[in-house]
Structures are given as structure tokens and as C-alpha cells.
Coordinates of C-alpha atoms in Angstrom, one line a residue:
X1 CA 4.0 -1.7 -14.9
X2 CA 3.3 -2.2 -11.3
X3 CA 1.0 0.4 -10.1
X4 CA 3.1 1.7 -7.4
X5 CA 5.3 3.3 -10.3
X6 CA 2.4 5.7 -10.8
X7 CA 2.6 7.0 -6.8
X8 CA 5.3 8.3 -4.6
X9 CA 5.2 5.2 -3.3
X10 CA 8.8 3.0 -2.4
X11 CA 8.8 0.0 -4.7
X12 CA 7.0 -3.1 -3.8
X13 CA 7.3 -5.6 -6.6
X14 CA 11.0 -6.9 -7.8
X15 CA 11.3 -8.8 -10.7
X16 CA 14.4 -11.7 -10.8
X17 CA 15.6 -13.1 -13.3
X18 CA 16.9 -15.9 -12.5
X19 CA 15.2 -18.8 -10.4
X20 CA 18.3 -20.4 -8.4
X21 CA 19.5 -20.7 -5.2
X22 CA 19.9 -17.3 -5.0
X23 CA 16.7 -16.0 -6.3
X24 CA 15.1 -18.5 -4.1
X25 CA 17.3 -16.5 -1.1
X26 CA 15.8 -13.6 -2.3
X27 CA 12.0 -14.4 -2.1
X28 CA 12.8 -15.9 1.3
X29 CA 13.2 -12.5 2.2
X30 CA 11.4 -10.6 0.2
X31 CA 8.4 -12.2 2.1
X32 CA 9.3 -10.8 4.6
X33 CA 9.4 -7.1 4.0
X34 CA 6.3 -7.5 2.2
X35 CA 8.0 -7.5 -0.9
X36 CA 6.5 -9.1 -4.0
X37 CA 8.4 -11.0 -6.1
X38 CA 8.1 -12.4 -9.8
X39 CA 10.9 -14.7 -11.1
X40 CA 12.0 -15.6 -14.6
X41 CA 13.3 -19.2 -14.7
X42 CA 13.9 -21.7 -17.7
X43 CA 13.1 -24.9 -15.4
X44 CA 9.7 -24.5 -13.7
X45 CA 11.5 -26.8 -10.7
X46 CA 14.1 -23.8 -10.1
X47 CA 14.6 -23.4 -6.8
X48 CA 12.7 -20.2 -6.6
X49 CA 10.3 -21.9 -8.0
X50 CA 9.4 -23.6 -3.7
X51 CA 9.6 -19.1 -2.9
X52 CA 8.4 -16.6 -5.6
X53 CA 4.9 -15.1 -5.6
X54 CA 4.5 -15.5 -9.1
X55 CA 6.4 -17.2 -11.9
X56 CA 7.0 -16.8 -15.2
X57 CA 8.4 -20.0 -17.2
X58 CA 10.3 -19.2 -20.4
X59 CA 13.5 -19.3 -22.3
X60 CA 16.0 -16.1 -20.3
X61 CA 16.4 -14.7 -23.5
X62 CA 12.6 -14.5 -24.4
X63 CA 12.2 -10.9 -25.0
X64 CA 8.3 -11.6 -24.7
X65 CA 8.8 -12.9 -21.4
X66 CA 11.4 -9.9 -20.2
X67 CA 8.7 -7.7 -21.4
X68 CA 6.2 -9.3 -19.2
X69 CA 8.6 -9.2 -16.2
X70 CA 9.1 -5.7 -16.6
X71 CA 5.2 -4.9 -17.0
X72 CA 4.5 -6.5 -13.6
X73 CA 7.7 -5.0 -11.7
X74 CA 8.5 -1.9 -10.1
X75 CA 12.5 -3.2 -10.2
X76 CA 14.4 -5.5 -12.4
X77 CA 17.5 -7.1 -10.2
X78 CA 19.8 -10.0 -11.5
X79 CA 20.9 -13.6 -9.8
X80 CA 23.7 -13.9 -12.5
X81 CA 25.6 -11.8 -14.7
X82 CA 25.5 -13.6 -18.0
X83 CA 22.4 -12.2 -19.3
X84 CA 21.9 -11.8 -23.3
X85 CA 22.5 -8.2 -24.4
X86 CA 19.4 -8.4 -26.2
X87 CA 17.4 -8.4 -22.8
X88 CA 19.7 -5.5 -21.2
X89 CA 18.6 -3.5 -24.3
X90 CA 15.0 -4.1 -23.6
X91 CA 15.6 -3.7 -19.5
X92 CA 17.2 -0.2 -20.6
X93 CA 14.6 1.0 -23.5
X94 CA 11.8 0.2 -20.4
X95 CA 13.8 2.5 -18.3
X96 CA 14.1 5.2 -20.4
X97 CA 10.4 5.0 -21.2
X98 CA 10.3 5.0 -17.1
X99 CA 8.4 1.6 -17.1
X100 CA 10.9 0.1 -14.5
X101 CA 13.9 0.5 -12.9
X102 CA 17.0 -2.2 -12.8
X103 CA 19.5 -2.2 -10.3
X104 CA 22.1 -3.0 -10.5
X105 CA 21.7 -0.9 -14.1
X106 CA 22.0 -2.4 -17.6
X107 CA 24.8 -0.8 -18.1
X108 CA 26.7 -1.9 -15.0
X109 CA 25.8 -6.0 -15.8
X110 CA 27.6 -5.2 -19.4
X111 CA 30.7 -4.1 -18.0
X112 CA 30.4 -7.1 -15.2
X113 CA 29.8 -10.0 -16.7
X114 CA 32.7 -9.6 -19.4
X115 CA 35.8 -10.3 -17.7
X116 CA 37.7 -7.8 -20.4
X117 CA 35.7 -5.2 -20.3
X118 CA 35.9 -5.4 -16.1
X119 CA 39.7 -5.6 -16.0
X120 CA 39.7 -2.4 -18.2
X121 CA 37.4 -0.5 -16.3
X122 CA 39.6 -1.4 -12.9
X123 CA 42.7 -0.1 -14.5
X124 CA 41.5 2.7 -16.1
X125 CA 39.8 3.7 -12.6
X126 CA 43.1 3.0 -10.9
X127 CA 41.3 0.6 -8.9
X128 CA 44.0 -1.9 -7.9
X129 CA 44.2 -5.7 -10.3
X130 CA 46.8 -7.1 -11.4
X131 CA 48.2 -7.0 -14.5
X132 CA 46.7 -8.5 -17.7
X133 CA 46.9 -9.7 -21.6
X134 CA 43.6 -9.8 -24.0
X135 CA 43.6 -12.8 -25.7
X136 CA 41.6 -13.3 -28.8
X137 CA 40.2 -16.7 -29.9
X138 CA 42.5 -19.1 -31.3
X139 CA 46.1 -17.0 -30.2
X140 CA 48.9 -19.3 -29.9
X141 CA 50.9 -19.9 -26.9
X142 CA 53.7 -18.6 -28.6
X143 CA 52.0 -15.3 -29.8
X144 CA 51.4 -15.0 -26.2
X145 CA 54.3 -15.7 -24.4
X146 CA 55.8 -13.5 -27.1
X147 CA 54.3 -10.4 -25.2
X148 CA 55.9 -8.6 -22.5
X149 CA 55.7 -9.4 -19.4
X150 CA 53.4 -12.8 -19.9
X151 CA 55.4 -16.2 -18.3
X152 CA 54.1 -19.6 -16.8
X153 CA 52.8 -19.6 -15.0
X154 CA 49.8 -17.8 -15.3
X155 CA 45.8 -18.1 -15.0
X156 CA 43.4 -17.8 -18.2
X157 CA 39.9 -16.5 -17.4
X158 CA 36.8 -16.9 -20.4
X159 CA 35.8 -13.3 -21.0
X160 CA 32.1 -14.6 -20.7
X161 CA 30.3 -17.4 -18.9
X162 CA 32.4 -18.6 -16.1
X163 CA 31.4 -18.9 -12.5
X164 CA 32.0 -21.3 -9.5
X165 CA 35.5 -21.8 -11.1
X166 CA 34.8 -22.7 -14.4
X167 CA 36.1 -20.4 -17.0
X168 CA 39.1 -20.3 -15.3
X169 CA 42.1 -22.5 -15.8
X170 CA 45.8 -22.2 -13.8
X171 CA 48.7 -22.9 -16.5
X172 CA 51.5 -24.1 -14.2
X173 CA 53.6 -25.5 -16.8
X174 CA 54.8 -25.7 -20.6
X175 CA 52.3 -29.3 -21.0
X176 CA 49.4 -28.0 -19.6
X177 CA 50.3 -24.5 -21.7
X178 CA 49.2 -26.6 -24.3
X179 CA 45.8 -26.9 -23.5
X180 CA 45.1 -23.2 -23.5
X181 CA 41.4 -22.5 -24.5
X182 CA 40.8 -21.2 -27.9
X183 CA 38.5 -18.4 -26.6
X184 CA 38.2 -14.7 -25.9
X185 CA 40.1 -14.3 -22.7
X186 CA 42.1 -12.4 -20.2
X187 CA 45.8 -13.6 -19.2
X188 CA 47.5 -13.0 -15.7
X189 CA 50.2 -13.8 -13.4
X190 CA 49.7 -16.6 -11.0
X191 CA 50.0 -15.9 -7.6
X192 CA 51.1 -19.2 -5.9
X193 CA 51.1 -17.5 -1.9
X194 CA 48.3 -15.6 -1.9
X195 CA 44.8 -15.3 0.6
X196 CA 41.7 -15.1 -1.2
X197 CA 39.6 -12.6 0.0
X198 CA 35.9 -11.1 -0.3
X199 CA 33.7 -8.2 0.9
X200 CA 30.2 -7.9 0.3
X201 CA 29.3 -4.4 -0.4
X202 CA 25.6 -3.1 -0.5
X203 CA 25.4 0.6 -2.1
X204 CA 21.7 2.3 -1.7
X205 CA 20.1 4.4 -4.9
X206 CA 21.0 7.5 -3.2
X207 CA 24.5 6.3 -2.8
X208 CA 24.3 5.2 0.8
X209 CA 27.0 2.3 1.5
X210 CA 27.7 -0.7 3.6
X211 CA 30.0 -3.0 3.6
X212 CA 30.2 -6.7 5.7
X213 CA 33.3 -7.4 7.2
X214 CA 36.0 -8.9 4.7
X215 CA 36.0 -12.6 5.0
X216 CA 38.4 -15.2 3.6
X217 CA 37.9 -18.1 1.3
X218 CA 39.6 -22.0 0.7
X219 CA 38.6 -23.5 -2.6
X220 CA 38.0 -27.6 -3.7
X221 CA 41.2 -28.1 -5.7
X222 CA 39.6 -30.3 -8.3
X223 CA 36.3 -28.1 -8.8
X224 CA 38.5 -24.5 -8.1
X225 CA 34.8 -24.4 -6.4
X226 CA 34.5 -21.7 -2.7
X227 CA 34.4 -25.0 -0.2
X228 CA 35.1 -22.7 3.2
X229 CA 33.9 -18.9 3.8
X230 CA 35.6 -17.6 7.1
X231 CA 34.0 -14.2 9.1
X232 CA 36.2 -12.3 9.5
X233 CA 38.6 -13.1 7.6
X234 CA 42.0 -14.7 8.6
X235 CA 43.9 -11.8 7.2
X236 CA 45.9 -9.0 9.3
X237 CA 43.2 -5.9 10.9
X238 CA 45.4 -3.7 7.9
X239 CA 44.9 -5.7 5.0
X240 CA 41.0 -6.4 6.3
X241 CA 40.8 -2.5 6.3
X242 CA 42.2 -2.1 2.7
X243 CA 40.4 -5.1 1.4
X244 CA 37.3 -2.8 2.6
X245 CA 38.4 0.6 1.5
X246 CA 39.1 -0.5 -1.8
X247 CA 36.2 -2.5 -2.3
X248 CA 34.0 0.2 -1.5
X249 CA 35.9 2.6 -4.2
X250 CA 35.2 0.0 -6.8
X251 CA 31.2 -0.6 -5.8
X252 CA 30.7 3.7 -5.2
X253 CA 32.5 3.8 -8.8
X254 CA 30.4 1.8 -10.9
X255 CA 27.3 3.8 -9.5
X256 CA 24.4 0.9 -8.9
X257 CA 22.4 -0.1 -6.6
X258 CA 22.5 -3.5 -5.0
X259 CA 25.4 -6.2 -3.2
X260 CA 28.0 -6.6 -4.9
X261 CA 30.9 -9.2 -3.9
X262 CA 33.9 -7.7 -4.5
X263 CA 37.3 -10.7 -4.6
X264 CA 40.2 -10.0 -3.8
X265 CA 44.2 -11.1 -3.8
X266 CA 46.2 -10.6 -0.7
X267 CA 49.9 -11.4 -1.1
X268 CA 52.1 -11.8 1.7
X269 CA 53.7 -8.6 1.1
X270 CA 50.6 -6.7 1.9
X271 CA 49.4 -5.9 -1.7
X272 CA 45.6 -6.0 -2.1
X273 CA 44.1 -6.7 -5.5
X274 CA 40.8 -6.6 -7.2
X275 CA 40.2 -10.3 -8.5
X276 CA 36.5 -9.4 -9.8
X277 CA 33.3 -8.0 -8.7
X278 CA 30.0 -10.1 -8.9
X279 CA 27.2 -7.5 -9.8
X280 CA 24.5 -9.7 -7.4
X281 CA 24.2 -11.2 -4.0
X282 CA 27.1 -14.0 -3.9
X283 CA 28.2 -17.4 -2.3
X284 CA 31.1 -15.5 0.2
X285 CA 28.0 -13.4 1.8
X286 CA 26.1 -16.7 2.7
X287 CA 27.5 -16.5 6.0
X288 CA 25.6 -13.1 6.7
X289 CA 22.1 -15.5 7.1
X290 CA 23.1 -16.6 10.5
X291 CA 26.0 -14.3 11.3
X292 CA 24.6 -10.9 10.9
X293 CA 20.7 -9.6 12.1
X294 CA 20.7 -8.6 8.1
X295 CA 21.5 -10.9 5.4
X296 CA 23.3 -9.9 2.3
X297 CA 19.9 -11.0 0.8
X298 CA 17.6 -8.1 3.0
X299 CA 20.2 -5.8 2.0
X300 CA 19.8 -6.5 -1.6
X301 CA 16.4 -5.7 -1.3
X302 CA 16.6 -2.9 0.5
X303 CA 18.9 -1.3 -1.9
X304 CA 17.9 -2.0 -5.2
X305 CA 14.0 -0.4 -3.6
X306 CA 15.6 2.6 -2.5
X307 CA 15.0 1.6 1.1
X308 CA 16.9 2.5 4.5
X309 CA 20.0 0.2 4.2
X310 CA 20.7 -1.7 7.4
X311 CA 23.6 -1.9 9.7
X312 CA 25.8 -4.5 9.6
X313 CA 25.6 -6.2 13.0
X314 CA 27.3 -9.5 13.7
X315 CA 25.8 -11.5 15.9
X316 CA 28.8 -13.6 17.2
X317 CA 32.2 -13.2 17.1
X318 CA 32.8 -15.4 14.5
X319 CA 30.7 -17.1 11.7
X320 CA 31.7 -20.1 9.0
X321 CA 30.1 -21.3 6.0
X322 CA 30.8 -24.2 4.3
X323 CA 29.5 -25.0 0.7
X324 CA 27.5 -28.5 0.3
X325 CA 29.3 -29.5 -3.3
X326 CA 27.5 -32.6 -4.0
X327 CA 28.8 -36.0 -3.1
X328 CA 27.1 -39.2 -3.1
X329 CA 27.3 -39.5 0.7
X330 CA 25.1 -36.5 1.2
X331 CA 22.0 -38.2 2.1
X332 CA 19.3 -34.8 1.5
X333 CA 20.5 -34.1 -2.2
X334 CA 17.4 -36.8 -3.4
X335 CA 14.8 -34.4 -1.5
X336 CA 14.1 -32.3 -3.6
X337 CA 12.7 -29.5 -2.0
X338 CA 13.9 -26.2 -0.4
X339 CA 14.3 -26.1 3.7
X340 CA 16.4 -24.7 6.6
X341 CA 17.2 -26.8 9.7
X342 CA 18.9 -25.9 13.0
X343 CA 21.2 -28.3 13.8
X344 CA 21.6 -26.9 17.5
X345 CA 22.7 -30.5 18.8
X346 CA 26.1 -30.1 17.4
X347 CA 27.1 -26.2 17.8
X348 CA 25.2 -23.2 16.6
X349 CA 24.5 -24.5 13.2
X350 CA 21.7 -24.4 10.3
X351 CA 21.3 -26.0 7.0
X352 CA 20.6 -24.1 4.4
X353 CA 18.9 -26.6 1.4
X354 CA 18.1 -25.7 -1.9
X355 CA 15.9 -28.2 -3.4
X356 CA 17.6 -28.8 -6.1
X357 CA 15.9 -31.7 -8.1
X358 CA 19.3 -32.9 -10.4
X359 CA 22.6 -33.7 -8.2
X360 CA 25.8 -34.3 -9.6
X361 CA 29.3 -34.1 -8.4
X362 CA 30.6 -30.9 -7.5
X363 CA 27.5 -28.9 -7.7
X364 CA 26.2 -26.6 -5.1
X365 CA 23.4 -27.9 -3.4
X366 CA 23.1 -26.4 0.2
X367 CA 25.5 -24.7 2.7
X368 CA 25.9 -24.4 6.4
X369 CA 26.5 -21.4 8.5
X370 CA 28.2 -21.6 12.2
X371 CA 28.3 -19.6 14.7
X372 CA 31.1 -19.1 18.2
X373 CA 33.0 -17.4 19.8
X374 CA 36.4 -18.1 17.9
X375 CA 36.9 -19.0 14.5
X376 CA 38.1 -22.7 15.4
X377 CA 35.1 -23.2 17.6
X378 CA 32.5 -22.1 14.6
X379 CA 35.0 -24.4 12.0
X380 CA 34.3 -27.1 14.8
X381 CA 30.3 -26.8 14.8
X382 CA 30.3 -26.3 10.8
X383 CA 32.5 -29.6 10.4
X384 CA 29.9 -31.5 12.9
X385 CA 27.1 -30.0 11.3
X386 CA 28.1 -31.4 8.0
X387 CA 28.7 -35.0 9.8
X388 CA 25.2 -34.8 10.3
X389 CA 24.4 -33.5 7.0
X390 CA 25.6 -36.9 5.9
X391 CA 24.4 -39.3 8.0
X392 CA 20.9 -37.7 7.7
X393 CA 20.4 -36.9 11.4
X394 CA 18.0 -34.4 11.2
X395 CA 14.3 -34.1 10.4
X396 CA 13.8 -31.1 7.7
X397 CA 10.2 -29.1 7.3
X398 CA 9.8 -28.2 3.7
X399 CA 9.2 -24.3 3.3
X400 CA 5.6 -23.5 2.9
X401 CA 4.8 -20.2 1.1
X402 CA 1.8 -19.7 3.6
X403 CA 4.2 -19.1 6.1
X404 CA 7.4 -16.8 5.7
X405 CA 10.6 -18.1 7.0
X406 CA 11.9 -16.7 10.1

């Protein structure tokens, strides 16, 4: 235990677990608040690896290592949902014995990161999603096209495990029906015309709230991968106000502390729905690094240490993001280490690198943010930004721990 649990103290040391891109994010700026920060990883090149304080390197479900995260920490947060249950239940028993806190809580992470249990707890809070079928391992495709109200086509979504658009399969016709996955799942409708949306919602300990502006996504067909986050989002002023108030039901529901990216459906009729909620600091708020004066990433912080929350100030008119999925014409992905680079010759651009030492196609290594005054003038800057991306025309500075980034 931290000593600062023993004093009225605000907490002052979070423990991650997790060592990605976005527990790197998180030390970033953890540093500087004058935050410390200990990360579990598995790979002791993680990404967070290049930004925590300290590091502990061990198997995520080491119950030896949870306990030693939780003896140096006043906080326990999350970079992904799929955490063993096993560690929750140790995360909660330290709680109860008042040896940490986790936000969000143990028991908000089990209802999360199970796509079932989620959909369930939307409907039975009236919280707008569409409609949906459980499907146990190994149903037929005729057992389920049997049921009421269930046609092609439709998506199926692994109860467990997926993110960046894997778990997730569209079924748009009877041949690729038969291909359904043979795993615990959730069926629903398909909906061909739709804008997918997000809002990134931060909710304080005491229940203080803020919410960034809902933005809209466009995904790589072939990797059903985020390529293009949009701020704000090309939707209509009303539907960007009920993408907002609903999302902020859902994230004052579940009770936590911390960002959570709420995703959304908007059809053209005006319907708003409640894709799924990410119980963490997410790839749609990236954008907030360069478009706010406080990140998704700050706020996080903030939150989960029963701090002040922030406002949410843009600081242009418009901000895009796009998502560096690895190709082989991306000259930085062999660098291997983390960085950020203004690109200010071509717009008002920055990298954002992750030092990621293994590339392969399709996986996230980086992303930029733009800046402008109009949506198609930060699209412009982005685009030329990730020209230069390729073509190497910039000179990165690896990120030293002795200095904080600015």
C-alpha cells in the first residue's frame, strides 16, 4: 500500500495494468501531474515500458504480481477490459480490506468486457441498443434463424475478447451464414445506413461529469479497424446532443470513475443507439491530445484520483485523427521507440508514435491529430501529414523519462 492511503492525502500513485499504447498515454501524463505510475506488462518492450516510473514484468494473470501492483498503488485503473476474473477478485478482496481503490471498479470491468452481460444491462436500464439474440457455443444457423425476429443480415459479436474489430463478424448473406463462429455470442440486426458515432465521457468519484464533444468514425473495410476520427462529428447539432445525453445516462449509471468511450448507431431516421461502452481511455478520444487543452488521458487521471475534473476546451474549430494501421510503406514502424513530432510544415499536425517493436499489417502503431478551422481543412493537414509519415520527412526525438513531454 502506498503511503498516501494512510493520510487525507489525494492519491499519488496509479497502478496500470496494461503496458500498451495507452498505458504509455497515460504515464505521459501522469508525469506531468506529478503522478506516479507502476505498470503491469507481459513484454518488458511494451510501450509503457519507454514512460512508467516503475515496472513490473509478469504474466497479467499472475496473482503474485497483481498483489504487488496493488501493494505499491493508491489506484488500480485498466488499459483493456479483458482482464481474468481471478485478478478482479483479488483487485476487489484489496478493496474491501481498504488496501487500494480501482476505478473504474471490479465490478464495472465484469459487466464491460462481456458483450452479453453489457447488452443486458443496457436494456434492462432502458438505455437505448438495439435488439439482440444470446448465442451459445456451437448453435446452428438454423436454431438461430429459427428465433423471432433474427434475419440476414445481421452482425455476430464474441461475448469476450474482441477489440479493434475482431470479434466481430457482418453476416450479409446465406454463404458467409455459414461461417458463423462456434462461440458464446451476441446476434443483431445489421444496419447497412448508419453513422458511427463516439463520446468520450469522464465521470469523477464524486460523480462529477464531462463529456467531449461526440465525434464520428470511418472504419478500414478489410480490418473493420477505426481508420478516421472526426471532431465534431459529421452528424446533425440534435443527434450530436442525444448521442451526448445518452451517453452520459449510460457512464452516470454504471457508477465508476474514469473515461469511458461510449459508441454509438445513428440511423438516418434520427434513432441513436448504444453500440458498446469501453470501460478505459479509447482510440475515438485520441483526437483530444491536440484538439482540447485536456486530453482524454489527464482526465483519466484526474478522475480515477478523485481530482477536479477539467473542462473540455477545444482549441480549434475542428480536429482529425487518423489511425497509423501498419503498412509496409510506413517508414517509422522499424524505430522502435516511442516519440511525438510536429509536423507544422504541412498543417497543424503531430505524430503520435508508439514504439512498438513487432509491425504487422493492420496493426496500430501511431496516429496523427490535425487541427483547422473546418473539418476539410484539418482532413487536408491530417492526409499531408500522413504523406510525410511515409516518406520519412521528419526527424523524431525519442521520449526521455528525464524530461516530461509537453
Amino acid at each position: 500500500m502506498s503511503s498516501s492511503q494512510h493520510s487525507a492525502e489525494l492519491p499519488n500513485h496509479v497502478g496500470i495494468l496494461g503496458g500498451g499504447q495507452l498505458g504509455m498515454l497515460l504515464c505521459l501524463r501522469a508525469r506531468q501531474l506529478g503522478i506516479e505510475t507502476t505498470v503491469l506488462m507481459d513484454d518488458a518492450e511494451s510501450p509503457a515500458a519507454a514512460t512508467a516510473d516503475n515496472t513490473i514484468i509478469a504474466p497479467m494473470d499472475s496473482l503474485e504480481a497483481v498483489a504487488r501492483l496493488i501493494n505499491c498503488s493508491d489506484v488500480i485503473t485498466f488499459e483493456f477490459e479483458a482482464v481474468n476474473d481471478s485478478v478482479l477478485d483479488a483487485i476487489d478482496a484489496a478493496e474491501a480490506r481498504n488496501e487500494v481503490m480501482a476505478n473504474p471498479s471490479p465490478a464495472v470491468m465484469r459487466l464491460l468486457k462481456d458483450k452479453g452481460l453489457q447488452k443486458s444491462w443496457l436494456r434492462d436500464e432502458a438505455l437505448s441498443t438495439l435488439p439482440f439474440e444470446m448465442l451459445e457455443a456451437g448453435t446452428t444457423l438454423d436454431d438461430l434463424l429459427a428465433r423471432p425476429g433474427v434475419a440476414i443480415p445481421f452482425v455476430q459479436k464474441a461475448r469476450q475478447g474482441g477489440y479493434d474489430g475482431k470479434g466481430v463478424q457482418i453476416i450479409h448473406n446465406e454463404e458467409e451464414a455459414k461461417n458463423l463462429w462456434p462461440v458464446p455470442s451476441i446476434v443483431e440486426p445489421a444496419l447497412i445506413d448508419c453513422v458511427e458515432a463516439s463520446v468520450v465521457v469522464v465521470r469523477g468519484t464524486a460523480g462529477d461529469m464531462a463529456a467531449y464533444p461526440a465525434v464520428t468514425m470511418a472504419f478500414e473495410p478489410s480490418l473493420n479497424a477505426v481508420a478516421t476520427v472526426i471532431s465534431p462529428g459529421e452528424i446533425s447539432d440534435t443527434i450530436a446532443a442525444a448521442c451526448r445525453e445518452l451517453a452520459c445516462r449510460a457512464v452516470d449509471a454504471l457508477g465508476s470513475a474514469g473515461v469511458f468511450a461510449v459508441e454509438l448507431f445513428c440511423t438516418e431516421t434520427g434513432e441513436v443507439f448504444i453500440n458498446e461502452i469501453s470501460p478505459r481511455v479509447h482510440n475515438s478520444g485520441h483526437l483530444t491530445m491536440d484538439g482540447f487543452e485536456h486530453d482524454q488521458f489527464e482526465q483519466h487521471l484526474l478522475a480515477i484520483t478523485g481530482r477536479p475534473l477539467a473542462p473540455v476546451t477545444p482549441t480549434a474549430p475542428a480536429t482529425v485523427m487518423l489511425n497509423l494501421l501498419y503498412r509496409d510503406d510506413q517508414a517509422p514502424a522499424h524505430t522502435g521507440y516511442v516519440y511525438s513530432a510536429a509536423l507544422n510544415d504541412v498543417g497543424s499536425a503531430a505524430l503520435h508514435w508508439y514504439g512498438k517493436k513487432d509491425a504487422k499489417p493492420g496493426r496500430k502503431m501511431g496516429h496523427i491529430n490535425a487541427t483547422g478551422p473546418k473539418t476539410s481543412t484539418a482532413l487536408t493537414n491530417a492526409q499531408a501529414a500522413l504523406q510525410h509519415v511515409r516518406d520519412g520527412a521528419f526527424s523524431p526525438t525519442p521520449y526521455s523519462k528525464e524530461t516530461p513531454s509537453q
